[in-house]
Tab-separated table of C-alpha atoms in Angstrom:
chain	number	residue	atom	x	y	z
A	19	MET	CA	0.167	-0.299	0.244
A	20	THR	CA	2.972	2.378	0.745
A	21	THR	CA	5.552	1.371	-2.400
A	22	ALA	CA	1.519	1.749	-4.990
A	23	THR	CA	1.190	5.167	-3.079
A	24	SER	CA	4.815	6.473	-2.757
A	25	THR	CA	3.980	5.847	-6.473
A	26	LEU	CA	1.047	7.446	-7.567
A	27	ILE	CA	3.190	11.021	-5.262
A	28	ALA	CA	6.437	10.703	-6.639
A	29	PRO	CA	6.482	8.584	-9.960
A	30	GLY	CA	10.512	10.111	-10.155
A	31	ALA	CA	12.718	12.033	-7.852
A	32	ALA	CA	11.803	11.933	-4.886
A	33	GLY	CA	9.079	15.515	-4.086
A	34	ASP	CA	8.023	14.932	-8.043
A	35	ARG	CA	3.898	15.766	-7.926
A	36	VAL	CA	1.725	14.354	-10.469
A	37	ARG	CA	-0.011	16.271	-13.281
A	38	ARG	CA	-3.763	15.009	-12.636
A	39	PRO	CA	-5.092	14.229	-16.808
A	40	GLY	CA	-6.297	16.661	-18.378
A	41	SER	CA	-4.694	19.286	-16.147
A	42	ARG	CA	-2.344	21.600	-18.258
A	43	ARG	CA	1.086	23.798	-16.640
A	44	PHE	CA	0.220	28.099	-17.229
A	45	GLY	CA	3.081	29.162	-18.524
A	46	ALA	CA	4.939	31.739	-20.283
A	47	SER	CA	3.429	30.572	-23.040
A	48	ARG	CA	-0.466	30.161	-23.022
A	49	ILE	CA	-0.349	33.283	-21.689
A	50	ILE	CA	0.904	35.147	-24.362
A	51	ALA	CA	-1.404	33.473	-26.796
A	52	PHE	CA	-4.958	34.360	-24.009
A	53	VAL	CA	-2.449	38.758	-24.173
A	54	VAL	CA	-2.874	38.362	-28.635
A	55	LEU	CA	-5.717	35.949	-28.107
A	56	ALA	CA	-6.822	39.310	-26.736
A	57	LEU	CA	-5.681	41.931	-27.999
A	58	MET	CA	-7.071	40.417	-31.323
A	59	ALA	CA	-10.367	40.245	-30.059
A	60	ILE	CA	-11.073	44.310	-29.151
A	61	GLY	CA	-8.972	44.962	-32.179
A	62	TRP	CA	-11.714	43.045	-34.173
A	63	LEU	CA	-15.279	44.514	-31.651
A	64	LEU	CA	-13.670	48.126	-31.035
A	65	PRO	CA	-15.819	49.170	-34.867
A	66	PHE	CA	-18.546	47.446	-33.918
A	67	LEU	CA	-18.287	49.562	-30.854
A	68	TRP	CA	-17.710	52.395	-32.423
A	69	ALA	CA	-20.943	52.003	-34.784
A	70	VAL	CA	-23.323	51.276	-32.237
A	71	ALA	CA	-22.293	54.077	-29.914
A	72	THR	CA	-22.861	56.590	-32.931
A	73	ALA	CA	-25.192	54.810	-33.719
A	74	PHE	CA	-27.465	56.678	-30.646
A	75	LYS	CA	-25.860	59.702	-30.771
A	76	THR	CA	-27.724	62.553	-32.234
A	77	GLU	CA	-26.742	63.071	-35.471
A	78	THR	CA	-25.119	66.422	-34.656
A	79	ASP	CA	-22.504	64.985	-32.103
A	80	ALA	CA	-22.139	62.487	-34.696
A	81	ALA	CA	-20.553	64.675	-37.357
A	82	SER	CA	-18.951	67.303	-34.744
A	83	GLY	CA	-16.020	64.449	-34.183
A	84	ASP	CA	-16.019	64.105	-30.843
A	85	PRO	CA	-14.075	60.542	-30.051
A	86	GLY	CA	-15.954	60.447	-27.129
A	87	TRP	CA	-18.837	57.432	-26.685
A	88	ILE	CA	-21.065	59.072	-25.669
A	89	GLY	CA	-21.880	62.044	-27.071
A	90	PRO	CA	-22.298	66.024	-25.121
A	91	SER	CA	-26.202	64.770	-25.470
A	92	GLY	CA	-25.850	61.693	-24.479
A	93	PRO	CA	-28.086	59.145	-25.306
A	94	THR	CA	-30.118	58.403	-28.104
A	95	PHE	CA	-32.708	56.752	-30.142
A	96	ASP	CA	-33.125	59.124	-32.896
A	97	ALA	CA	-31.036	57.725	-35.010
A	98	PHE	CA	-32.913	54.710	-35.609
A	99	ALA	CA	-36.636	56.499	-34.664
A	100	ALA	CA	-36.040	58.451	-38.063
A	101	ILE	CA	-34.458	54.698	-40.088
A	102	LEU	CA	-37.257	52.614	-38.863
A	103	SER	CA	-40.287	55.378	-39.734
A	104	GLN	CA	-39.095	55.866	-43.283
A	105	GLY	CA	-38.536	52.617	-44.522
A	106	ASN	CA	-40.529	49.672	-44.661
A	107	VAL	CA	-37.627	48.610	-42.556
A	108	TYR	CA	-40.557	44.465	-41.729
A	109	VAL	CA	-40.654	43.778	-45.034
A	110	TRP	CA	-36.624	44.094	-46.781
A	111	ALA	CA	-36.004	41.755	-42.922
A	112	TRP	CA	-38.638	39.045	-43.554
A	113	ASN	CA	-36.747	39.603	-47.320
A	114	SER	CA	-33.625	39.458	-46.047
A	115	LEU	CA	-34.849	36.109	-43.484
A	116	TRP	CA	-36.765	33.804	-45.583
A	117	THR	CA	-35.038	34.341	-49.464
A	118	SER	CA	-31.766	33.862	-47.085
A	119	ALA	CA	-33.724	30.785	-45.771
A	120	VAL	CA	-34.700	29.292	-48.617
A	121	ILE	CA	-30.484	29.876	-50.171
A	122	THR	CA	-29.218	28.220	-47.160
A	123	LEU	CA	-31.190	24.485	-47.853
A	124	ILE	CA	-31.113	24.958	-52.441
A	125	THR	CA	-27.420	25.901	-51.390
A	126	VAL	CA	-26.914	22.966	-48.879
A	127	ALA	CA	-28.746	20.090	-50.955
A	128	ILE	CA	-27.132	20.085	-54.134
A	129	SER	CA	-23.383	21.064	-52.619
A	130	ALA	CA	-24.531	17.737	-50.708
A	131	GLY	CA	-25.737	15.906	-53.073
A	132	ALA	CA	-21.956	16.852	-55.513
A	133	ALA	CA	-19.497	16.724	-52.570
A	134	TYR	CA	-21.041	12.764	-52.238
A	135	ALA	CA	-20.387	12.195	-55.900
A	136	PHE	CA	-17.144	13.488	-55.819
A	137	SER	CA	-16.095	11.466	-53.290
A	138	ARG	CA	-17.142	8.773	-53.532
A	139	LEU	CA	-18.849	8.396	-57.419
A	140	ASP	CA	-15.976	6.874	-60.269
A	141	PHE	CA	-17.885	8.413	-63.085
A	142	THR	CA	-15.674	9.725	-66.233
A	143	GLY	CA	-13.852	13.044	-66.154
A	144	ARG	CA	-15.429	13.166	-62.528
A	145	ARG	CA	-10.909	14.401	-61.781
A	146	TRP	CA	-11.208	16.998	-64.211
A	147	LEU	CA	-14.423	18.412	-63.458
A	148	PHE	CA	-13.831	18.403	-59.303
A	149	VAL	CA	-10.279	20.852	-60.240
A	150	VAL	CA	-12.993	23.236	-62.107
A	151	ILE	CA	-14.709	23.069	-59.222
A	152	ILE	CA	-11.961	24.177	-56.714
A	153	ALA	CA	-10.748	26.748	-59.502
A	154	SER	CA	-13.438	28.055	-59.580
A	155	ILE	CA	-13.716	29.274	-56.246
A	156	VAL	CA	-10.283	31.705	-57.631
A	157	VAL	CA	-12.480	33.373	-59.953
A	158	PRO	CA	-13.870	36.381	-58.341
A	159	PRO	CA	-17.853	36.898	-58.002
A	160	GLN	CA	-17.952	40.616	-59.132
A	161	VAL	CA	-16.464	38.725	-62.628
A	162	LEU	CA	-19.693	36.880	-63.959
A	163	ILE	CA	-21.770	39.575	-62.407
A	164	ILE	CA	-22.862	41.038	-66.111
A	165	PRO	CA	-23.671	37.262	-67.315
A	166	LEU	CA	-26.033	36.078	-64.454
A	167	PHE	CA	-27.623	39.002	-65.653
A	168	TYR	CA	-28.006	38.917	-68.868
A	169	GLU	CA	-29.036	35.441	-68.007
A	170	MET	CA	-31.398	36.084	-65.676
A	171	LEU	CA	-33.007	38.575	-68.136
A	172	ALA	CA	-33.832	36.608	-70.891
A	173	LEU	CA	-35.196	34.464	-68.195
A	174	GLY	CA	-37.666	36.780	-67.377
A	175	LEU	CA	-36.608	36.493	-64.165
A	176	VAL	CA	-34.650	40.043	-63.369
A	177	ASP	CA	-36.927	42.389	-60.279
A	178	THR	CA	-37.969	38.391	-58.815
A	179	PRO	CA	-37.716	36.281	-56.115
A	180	TRP	CA	-36.599	33.211	-57.532
A	181	GLY	CA	-34.169	36.168	-59.682
A	182	LEU	CA	-32.641	36.854	-56.927
A	183	ILE	CA	-32.091	33.363	-55.203
A	184	LEU	CA	-30.810	31.409	-57.810
A	185	PRO	CA	-27.325	32.838	-58.914
A	186	GLN	CA	-26.446	32.588	-54.893
A	187	VAL	CA	-27.435	28.652	-55.293
A	188	VAL	CA	-24.194	26.859	-55.988
A	189	VAL	CA	-21.302	27.684	-54.199
A	190	PRO	CA	-17.984	25.126	-54.938
A	191	ALA	CA	-16.517	26.517	-52.315
A	192	MET	CA	-18.829	24.332	-49.672
A	193	VAL	CA	-18.773	21.171	-52.406
A	194	PHE	CA	-15.131	21.120	-51.926
A	195	ILE	CA	-15.438	21.704	-47.922
A	196	LEU	CA	-17.991	18.275	-48.155
A	197	LYS	CA	-16.062	16.647	-50.128
A	198	LYS	CA	-13.192	16.565	-47.485
A	199	PHE	CA	-15.534	15.517	-45.093
A	200	PHE	CA	-16.740	13.127	-46.968
A	201	ASP	CA	-13.684	11.458	-47.709
A	202	ALA	CA	-13.816	11.068	-44.373
A	203	VAL	CA	-16.738	8.860	-43.630
A	204	PRO	CA	-14.765	5.779	-43.099
A	205	ILE	CA	-16.779	3.512	-46.078
A	206	GLU	CA	-17.421	-0.016	-44.352
A	207	LEU	CA	-20.618	2.129	-42.716
A	208	GLU	CA	-21.821	2.896	-46.705
A	209	ASP	CA	-20.586	-0.751	-47.393
A	210	ALA	CA	-23.424	-3.006	-44.480
A	211	ALA	CA	-25.965	-0.772	-44.781
A	212	ARG	CA	-24.921	-1.130	-49.250
A	213	VAL	CA	-24.854	-4.904	-47.200
A	214	ASP	CA	-28.576	-5.006	-45.938
A	215	GLY	CA	-29.823	-3.941	-49.720
A	216	ALA	CA	-29.422	-0.303	-48.768
A	217	SER	CA	-29.263	1.534	-52.286
A	218	ARG	CA	-26.634	4.622	-53.154
A	219	PHE	CA	-29.174	7.047	-52.543
A	220	ARG	CA	-30.739	5.235	-49.403
A	221	VAL	CA	-26.917	5.256	-47.719
A	222	PHE	CA	-26.512	8.821	-48.243
A	223	TRP	CA	-29.972	9.550	-46.721
A	224	SER	CA	-30.022	7.111	-43.653
A	225	VAL	CA	-25.987	7.247	-43.117
A	226	VAL	CA	-24.090	9.748	-44.818
A	227	LEU	CA	-25.771	12.992	-43.626
A	228	PRO	CA	-27.122	11.649	-40.606
A	229	LEU	CA	-22.880	11.871	-39.588
A	230	SER	CA	-22.327	14.907	-41.199
A	231	ARG	CA	-24.948	17.176	-39.488
A	232	PRO	CA	-21.275	19.364	-37.718
A	233	ILE	CA	-20.475	20.032	-40.748
A	234	LEU	CA	-23.603	20.555	-42.090
A	235	ALA	CA	-25.261	22.518	-39.928
A	236	SER	CA	-21.390	24.914	-40.001
A	237	VAL	CA	-22.023	25.040	-44.138
A	238	ALA	CA	-25.465	26.552	-43.306
A	239	ILE	CA	-24.558	28.882	-40.765
A	240	PHE	CA	-22.148	30.111	-43.256
A	241	VAL	CA	-24.623	30.320	-46.189
A	242	PHE	CA	-26.882	31.817	-44.318
A	243	ILE	CA	-24.179	34.354	-43.121
A	244	GLY	CA	-23.430	35.263	-47.081
A	245	ALA	CA	-26.884	35.465	-48.039
A	246	TRP	CA	-27.673	37.650	-46.344
A	247	ASN	CA	-24.756	40.251	-45.651
A	248	ASN	CA	-25.186	40.029	-50.191
A	249	PHE	CA	-25.589	43.172	-51.220
A	250	LEU	CA	-24.203	44.122	-55.272
A	251	TRP	CA	-25.924	41.067	-56.348
A	252	PRO	CA	-29.682	42.110	-54.950
A	253	PHE	CA	-29.369	46.166	-55.398
A	254	LEU	CA	-28.583	45.692	-59.227
A	255	VAL	CA	-31.049	42.822	-60.014
A	256	ILE	CA	-34.096	44.035	-57.905
A	257	ASN	CA	-36.187	47.660	-58.700
A	258	ASP	CA	-39.367	46.571	-56.271
A	259	THR	CA	-39.615	48.183	-52.845
A	260	THR	CA	-41.893	45.629	-51.934
A	261	LEU	CA	-39.258	42.846	-52.297
A	262	MET	CA	-35.861	44.886	-51.305
A	263	THR	CA	-33.146	42.406	-48.477
A	264	LEU	CA	-32.064	44.680	-45.379
A	265	PRO	CA	-28.486	45.293	-46.097
A	266	VAL	CA	-30.215	46.383	-49.652
A	267	GLY	CA	-33.138	48.732	-48.632
A	268	LEU	CA	-31.341	50.614	-46.104
A	269	GLN	CA	-29.153	52.104	-48.600
A	270	THR	CA	-32.466	53.898	-49.855
A	271	VAL	CA	-33.046	55.841	-46.346
A	272	ILE	CA	-30.935	58.509	-47.477
A	273	SER	CA	-31.982	62.319	-46.195
A	274	ALA	CA	-31.795	65.368	-48.291
A	275	TYR	CA	-29.749	66.817	-45.759
A	276	GLY	CA	-26.634	64.625	-46.789
A	277	VAL	CA	-25.050	62.265	-44.838
A	278	GLN	CA	-26.317	60.875	-41.428
A	279	TYR	CA	-23.835	59.094	-39.831
A	280	ALA	CA	-25.654	57.875	-36.973
A	281	GLN	CA	-28.770	56.525	-39.020
A	282	VAL	CA	-25.347	55.323	-41.386
A	283	MET	CA	-24.031	53.207	-38.192
A	284	ALA	CA	-28.028	52.199	-37.270
A	285	GLN	CA	-28.555	50.659	-41.084
A	286	ALA	CA	-25.716	49.438	-39.631
A	287	VAL	CA	-26.560	47.507	-36.167
A	288	LEU	CA	-29.929	46.971	-37.331
A	289	ALA	CA	-28.552	44.503	-40.000
A	290	ALA	CA	-26.093	43.176	-38.306
A	291	LEU	CA	-28.491	41.686	-35.408
A	292	PRO	CA	-29.654	39.176	-36.678
A	293	LEU	CA	-26.958	37.530	-38.114
A	294	ILE	CA	-25.469	38.055	-34.365
A	295	ALA	CA	-28.368	36.944	-33.302
A	296	VAL	CA	-27.932	33.231	-35.372
A	297	PHE	CA	-24.386	33.165	-34.484
A	298	LEU	CA	-25.180	33.250	-30.237
A	299	VAL	CA	-27.308	30.848	-31.234
A	300	PHE	CA	-25.377	28.479	-33.849
A	301	GLN	CA	-21.717	28.804	-32.506
A	302	LYS	CA	-20.946	25.216	-31.022
A	303	GLN	CA	-21.990	23.836	-33.932
A	304	ILE	CA	-20.101	26.185	-36.204
A	305	VAL	CA	-16.892	24.957	-33.639
A	306	LYS	CA	-17.322	21.976	-35.042
A	307	GLY	CA	-18.737	22.003	-38.162
A	308	VAL	CA	-14.679	23.603	-38.917
A	309	ALA	CA	-13.649	21.225	-36.564
A	310	THR	CA	-15.002	18.137	-37.747
A	311	SER	CA	-14.410	19.549	-41.777
A	312	GLY	CA	-12.038	16.953	-42.423
A	313	PHE	CA	-8.445	19.201	-42.572
A	314	GLY	CA	-7.777	18.022	-40.158
A	315	GLY	CA	-7.530	14.826	-41.807
A	316	GLN	CA	-9.785	13.117	-39.580
């Protein structure tokens, strides 16, 4: 008993302590890492906090150049009241919500199907087609704006919800991410299901997709955020104010007195609030999805 106890207490030299499983030394390197990360977080938060502070100022205080967080007149909701009273903000927010949701659903479905085909099926031209998809990731979206607009014009979809939605549902980067994840799914699980008589689609639907929930949730969130924030394409393809999305609609709320800095910041805050809420609710899924996306060799 004494020997066992002494072994647990002092496995090495006398007086050495055994670190419990999971415990970590809080050394200088970890302190430096925490300090660097804290500084980066503060640097990222400062512009957003400045925008929020400016949104709660009067136009006079915002235009005065006073660097203080609170203006001499004190905090006020005048900028938000002006924005909400001048435009169809609720209609634009609803348009952004449902179009972003539809874009997310269609994109995840297309990306998951294409990624599984590249990961598991052997068909002619598979390698070269995947190379084209990878190459298209580096193509700036702005290059495709004019061809897409003429295509939507030929199809009669300009100034319609589908003209806004369809050009945004193909995202090559998400195909690549999902393909990397599907490559890491053990093929033995699918073989076992095939032996039991499951079809290829049944294997994909009942075996692969349930195992891919973290990465699917992560992809869905990233696509939703991208669709919500998209400004250029909705700005070009939608002219009807009742069909505008929130980022585009808020830009039409322009005062006749020139740039209203408090109102501009209030617009930015209103547009960012839903995304902040989505991130706070699904942050675990985002972290888990990125961690299991296959880039780490899992």
